[in-house]
């Protein structure tokens, strides 16, 4: 049985909506999956992303905001009997399914701004981007923890095509082979590969985000947002917000989740990034 939302006002039930799509929108306009014709509701007010047995609520920069159980929120990992408040309307979340993740895995969107159209002559200072750790000019890049907790950025020194805004192959450490001294020596366990997205264009070209969480959101709120999810079958990308859909290898996504393959190039909110494994 799929999870569902029960729409009501002043205690009177209006309609039930099964969460049978990976992404459903709530808003005043008719094209929304849950349309609420009321001036207190924005055209596209909120979105619910459902992955396996888990549903995540996100405010789409609405005018009047939303509440969950009486508390104002922008993002929320929905749990059974949660009540979403939009103006005078209530949406009760009902689910008896076992969840696969936790609220800690639904983190703040990593904002990736597109590069400026024109650079100021003589100024090489990159634009500061929310969601990315700032590396002081002239200092050696260092590993930094990002406040959003979606993972770890490694500030890399861009070289070659990546420095000029073109797609670049991931940097792989060279391995020096050593002669085997004992053929019977026990073999060390192979290190687990870590999934990464590396920014290829813009002022943050060369930086990496390790996908250590079950769910990571990427993009620019109000323009284009997608969510990357870790599942037993691999990593998937799902469109969350924006009229235009992200591109993977030049092809636009659909409403359904798309499984990522190594070295896929994602174009999101005007920024290109590459998905691959390292380690």
Short mmCIF file of C-alpha atoms in Angstrom, two decimals:
data_model
loop_
_atom_site.label_atom_id
_atom_site.label_comp_id
_atom_site.label_asym_id
_atom_site.label_seq_id
_atom_site.Cartn_x
_atom_site.Cartn_y
_atom_site.Cartn_z
CA UNK A 1 0.00 0.00 0.00
CA UNK A 2 1.43 3.36 -1.09
CA UNK A 3 1.68 6.25 1.33
CA UNK A 4 -0.98 8.94 0.94
CA UNK A 5 -1.93 12.49 1.85
CA UNK A 6 -5.38 13.38 3.19
CA UNK A 7 -6.41 16.96 2.34
CA UNK A 8 -8.76 18.65 4.79
CA UNK A 9 -9.93 22.08 5.92
CA UNK A 10 -11.49 22.89 9.29
CA UNK A 11 -11.54 19.16 10.08
CA UNK A 12 -13.55 18.22 6.97
CA UNK A 13 -11.81 15.76 4.60
CA UNK A 14 -11.72 17.01 1.00
CA UNK A 15 -9.74 14.37 -0.87
CA UNK A 16 -7.10 11.66 -0.57
CA UNK A 17 -3.97 11.57 -2.75
CA UNK A 18 -1.85 8.39 -3.02
CA UNK A 19 1.86 9.15 -3.35
CA UNK A 20 2.26 6.93 -6.41
CA UNK A 21 4.80 9.11 -8.25
CA UNK A 22 8.42 9.84 -7.40
CA UNK A 23 7.74 13.57 -7.51
CA UNK A 24 4.43 15.28 -6.79
CA UNK A 25 3.80 19.02 -6.55
CA UNK A 26 1.33 20.96 -4.40
CA UNK A 27 0.11 24.36 -5.55
CA UNK A 28 -2.67 26.63 -6.74
CA UNK A 29 -2.17 26.06 -10.48
CA UNK A 30 -4.11 23.24 -12.13
CA UNK A 31 -1.04 21.39 -13.41
CA UNK A 32 -0.03 20.42 -9.85
CA UNK A 33 -0.64 16.85 -8.68
CA UNK A 34 -2.39 18.29 -5.62
CA UNK A 35 -4.13 21.49 -6.73
CA UNK A 36 -5.50 23.77 -3.99
CA UNK A 37 -7.45 26.71 -5.42
CA UNK A 38 -6.75 29.31 -2.77
CA UNK A 39 -4.90 32.64 -2.95
CA UNK A 40 -2.85 31.73 0.14
CA UNK A 41 -1.30 28.88 -1.89
CA UNK A 42 1.49 29.69 -4.36
CA UNK A 43 1.33 28.54 -7.97
CA UNK A 44 3.86 25.81 -7.13
CA UNK A 45 3.98 25.75 -3.35
CA UNK A 46 5.78 22.53 -2.39
CA UNK A 47 7.04 19.23 -3.74
CA UNK A 48 7.07 15.72 -2.30
CA UNK A 49 9.73 13.31 -3.50
CA UNK A 50 8.97 9.65 -2.71
CA UNK A 51 11.81 7.16 -3.03
CA UNK A 52 11.10 3.55 -2.15
CA UNK A 53 9.21 3.84 1.19
CA UNK A 54 10.41 7.34 2.07
CA UNK A 55 8.82 10.71 1.31
CA UNK A 56 10.53 14.08 1.56
CA UNK A 57 8.71 17.43 1.60
CA UNK A 58 10.31 20.62 0.25
CA UNK A 59 9.01 24.19 0.08
CA UNK A 60 9.39 25.59 -3.46
CA UNK A 61 10.11 29.16 -2.32
CA UNK A 62 6.40 29.72 -1.68
CA UNK A 63 5.10 33.13 -0.59
CA UNK A 64 3.43 32.01 2.63
CA UNK A 65 5.59 28.98 3.45
CA UNK A 66 4.39 25.77 5.05
CA UNK A 67 4.33 24.03 8.42
CA UNK A 68 4.73 20.46 9.61
CA UNK A 69 3.05 19.68 12.92
CA UNK A 70 2.77 23.42 13.61
CA UNK A 71 6.43 24.23 12.96
CA UNK A 72 7.54 26.27 9.94
CA UNK A 73 9.90 24.31 7.72
CA UNK A 74 11.59 24.36 4.33
CA UNK A 75 12.41 20.66 4.14
CA UNK A 76 11.11 17.73 6.10
CA UNK A 77 11.45 13.96 6.14
CA UNK A 78 7.82 12.85 6.43
CA UNK A 79 6.79 10.32 9.05
CA UNK A 80 3.46 8.62 9.67
CA UNK A 81 0.73 11.01 10.93
CA UNK A 82 2.71 14.19 10.13
CA UNK A 83 0.39 17.10 9.32
CA UNK A 84 1.45 19.60 6.65
CA UNK A 85 -0.15 23.02 6.99
CA UNK A 86 -0.61 25.31 3.96
CA UNK A 87 -2.79 28.30 4.85
CA UNK A 88 -6.09 26.98 6.19
CA UNK A 89 -5.54 23.58 4.57
CA UNK A 90 -4.06 20.47 6.18
CA UNK A 91 -2.42 17.51 4.49
CA UNK A 92 -2.01 14.48 6.75
CA UNK A 93 0.70 12.01 5.75
CA UNK A 94 -0.27 8.37 6.26
CA UNK A 95 2.20 5.52 5.74
CA UNK A 96 2.58 2.14 7.41
CA UNK A 97 5.67 1.22 5.36
CA UNK A 98 9.12 0.69 6.85
CA UNK A 99 11.41 3.60 5.97
CA UNK A 100 14.83 3.11 4.41
CA UNK A 101 16.55 6.27 5.64
CA UNK A 102 16.27 9.04 8.21
CA UNK A 103 15.64 12.77 8.34
CA UNK A 104 19.39 13.38 8.66
CA UNK A 105 19.81 12.16 5.09
CA UNK A 106 17.58 14.89 3.66
CA UNK A 107 20.04 17.74 3.69
CA UNK A 108 20.15 21.33 2.54
CA UNK A 109 20.40 21.88 -1.20
CA UNK A 110 23.90 22.38 -2.51
CA UNK A 111 23.73 25.57 -4.57
CA UNK A 112 25.72 25.55 -7.78
CA UNK A 113 25.65 28.87 -9.61
CA UNK A 114 26.42 29.16 -13.30
CA UNK A 115 29.53 31.16 -14.24
CA UNK A 116 29.09 34.93 -14.75
CA UNK A 117 28.52 36.07 -18.34
CA UNK A 118 31.32 38.63 -18.23
CA UNK A 119 34.35 38.71 -15.97
CA UNK A 120 35.68 42.02 -14.66
CA UNK A 121 39.01 42.80 -16.41
CA UNK A 122 42.00 42.17 -14.22
CA UNK A 123 40.01 40.38 -11.56
CA UNK A 124 40.65 36.66 -11.14
CA UNK A 125 38.78 36.20 -7.88
CA UNK A 126 36.02 33.57 -8.37
CA UNK A 127 32.50 34.38 -7.31
CA UNK A 128 31.69 33.06 -3.85
CA UNK A 129 29.02 30.39 -4.07
CA UNK A 130 26.69 29.35 -1.21
CA UNK A 131 27.14 25.70 -0.39
CA UNK A 132 30.83 25.57 -1.28
CA UNK A 133 33.73 26.08 1.12
CA UNK A 134 35.76 29.19 0.30
CA UNK A 135 39.48 28.68 -0.32
CA UNK A 136 41.57 31.79 0.47
CA UNK A 137 43.42 33.25 -2.49
CA UNK A 138 47.05 32.16 -2.70
CA UNK A 139 46.69 29.40 -0.14
CA UNK A 140 46.98 25.72 -0.73
CA UNK A 141 43.55 24.08 -1.16
CA UNK A 142 42.57 21.96 1.80
CA UNK A 143 39.83 19.51 2.58
CA UNK A 144 36.92 21.39 4.09
CA UNK A 145 33.67 20.33 5.68
CA UNK A 146 30.57 21.97 4.27
CA UNK A 147 27.92 23.33 6.64
CA UNK A 148 25.16 21.58 4.68
CA UNK A 149 26.57 18.17 5.68
CA UNK A 150 25.70 16.61 2.34
CA UNK A 151 29.23 15.37 2.01
CA UNK A 152 32.80 16.59 1.76
CA UNK A 153 34.18 18.95 -0.84
CA UNK A 154 37.79 18.59 -1.82
CA UNK A 155 39.10 21.82 -3.31
CA UNK A 156 41.27 20.63 -6.19
CA UNK A 157 43.59 22.74 -8.30
CA UNK A 158 41.96 22.73 -11.77
CA UNK A 159 44.31 21.86 -14.61
CA UNK A 160 43.86 21.39 -18.31
CA UNK A 161 40.32 21.38 -19.71
CA UNK A 162 38.65 21.76 -16.28
CA UNK A 163 40.38 25.10 -15.74
CA UNK A 164 38.95 26.43 -19.02
CA UNK A 165 35.39 25.31 -18.27
CA UNK A 166 35.49 22.13 -20.38
CA UNK A 167 34.68 18.60 -19.21
CA UNK A 168 37.71 16.88 -17.75
CA UNK A 169 38.43 13.31 -16.81
CA UNK A 170 38.63 12.68 -13.07
CA UNK A 171 42.07 12.89 -11.52
CA UNK A 172 43.29 9.42 -10.59
CA UNK A 173 46.34 8.90 -8.41
CA UNK A 174 49.16 7.02 -10.13
CA UNK A 175 49.97 3.59 -8.76
CA UNK A 176 53.55 2.33 -8.60
CA UNK A 177 53.74 -1.42 -8.97
CA UNK A 178 55.99 -3.23 -6.50
CA UNK A 179 57.52 -6.63 -7.13
CA UNK A 180 55.82 -9.39 -5.18
CA UNK A 181 58.16 -10.73 -2.49
CA UNK A 182 55.86 -13.51 -1.35
CA UNK A 183 53.34 -15.18 -3.60
CA UNK A 184 51.53 -16.59 -0.58
CA UNK A 185 51.10 -13.23 1.18
CA UNK A 186 47.49 -12.49 2.07
CA UNK A 187 45.81 -9.99 -0.24
CA UNK A 188 44.51 -6.80 1.37
CA UNK A 189 40.83 -6.11 1.01
CA UNK A 190 40.04 -3.79 -1.90
CA UNK A 191 39.01 -0.30 -0.71
CA UNK A 192 35.36 0.56 -1.15
CA UNK A 193 34.75 2.94 -4.02
CA UNK A 194 33.20 6.28 -3.19
CA UNK A 195 30.73 7.96 -5.55
CA UNK A 196 31.61 11.54 -6.42
CA UNK A 197 30.30 14.42 -8.50
CA UNK A 198 32.98 16.79 -9.75
CA UNK A 199 32.13 20.29 -10.96
CA UNK A 200 33.38 20.83 -14.51
CA UNK A 201 32.35 24.43 -15.27
CA UNK A 202 32.00 27.74 -13.49
CA UNK A 203 34.00 29.31 -10.66
CA UNK A 204 33.97 26.02 -8.71
CA UNK A 205 35.38 23.87 -11.52
CA UNK A 206 37.49 21.03 -10.13
CA UNK A 207 35.74 20.76 -6.77
CA UNK A 208 34.26 17.45 -5.68
CA UNK A 209 31.32 16.34 -3.58
CA UNK A 210 31.48 12.85 -2.12
CA UNK A 211 28.04 11.23 -2.08
CA UNK A 212 28.20 9.79 1.42
CA UNK A 213 24.52 10.34 2.28
CA UNK A 214 21.54 8.32 1.07
CA UNK A 215 20.03 11.49 -0.34
CA UNK A 216 21.71 14.69 -1.57
CA UNK A 217 20.01 17.64 -3.26
CA UNK A 218 21.81 19.70 -5.88
CA UNK A 219 20.92 22.82 -7.82
CA UNK A 220 19.68 26.36 -7.43
CA UNK A 221 16.38 26.86 -5.55
CA UNK A 222 13.81 28.69 -7.64
CA UNK A 223 15.56 27.65 -10.86
CA UNK A 224 16.39 23.96 -10.96
CA UNK A 225 16.89 21.35 -8.24
CA UNK A 226 17.50 17.60 -8.46
CA UNK A 227 18.06 14.91 -5.85
CA UNK A 228 20.72 12.18 -5.97
CA UNK A 229 19.79 9.02 -4.11
CA UNK A 230 21.85 6.01 -3.11
CA UNK A 231 20.02 2.72 -3.56
CA UNK A 232 21.12 -0.92 -3.52
CA UNK A 233 21.09 -0.89 -7.35
CA UNK A 234 23.27 2.23 -7.59
CA UNK A 235 22.84 6.00 -7.70
CA UNK A 236 19.78 7.69 -9.19
CA UNK A 237 18.96 11.29 -10.09
CA UNK A 238 15.39 12.67 -9.84
CA UNK A 239 14.09 16.09 -10.88
CA UNK A 240 12.62 18.02 -7.93
CA UNK A 241 12.12 21.66 -8.90
CA UNK A 242 12.05 23.84 -12.00
CA UNK A 243 10.21 23.99 -15.29
CA UNK A 244 13.14 22.59 -17.27
CA UNK A 245 14.57 19.18 -16.41
CA UNK A 246 18.27 18.48 -15.79
CA UNK A 247 20.31 16.92 -18.59
CA UNK A 248 22.33 13.72 -18.39
CA UNK A 249 24.74 13.32 -21.31
CA UNK A 250 22.73 15.96 -23.17
CA UNK A 251 19.37 14.19 -22.73
CA UNK A 252 16.63 15.74 -20.56
CA UNK A 253 15.35 13.68 -17.63
CA UNK A 254 11.71 12.70 -17.21
CA UNK A 255 9.53 12.63 -14.08
CA UNK A 256 11.01 9.22 -13.21
CA UNK A 257 14.32 8.52 -11.49
CA UNK A 258 17.27 7.94 -13.82
CA UNK A 259 20.11 5.60 -12.87
CA UNK A 260 23.56 7.14 -13.22
CA UNK A 261 26.45 5.37 -14.91
CA UNK A 262 30.11 6.13 -14.32
CA UNK A 263 31.32 9.28 -16.13
CA UNK A 264 27.80 10.51 -16.86
CA UNK A 265 27.79 14.29 -17.28
CA UNK A 266 24.96 16.09 -15.47
CA UNK A 267 23.93 19.61 -16.45
CA UNK A 268 21.98 21.32 -13.69
CA UNK A 269 21.21 25.02 -13.11
CA UNK A 270 23.73 26.03 -15.77
CA UNK A 271 26.58 23.97 -14.27
CA UNK A 272 28.06 20.77 -15.67
CA UNK A 273 29.32 18.07 -13.34
CA UNK A 274 30.59 14.53 -13.76
CA UNK A 275 29.49 11.48 -11.78
CA UNK A 276 32.10 8.78 -11.18
CA UNK A 277 33.59 6.46 -8.57
CA UNK A 278 36.99 6.86 -6.95
CA UNK A 279 39.01 4.68 -4.64
#
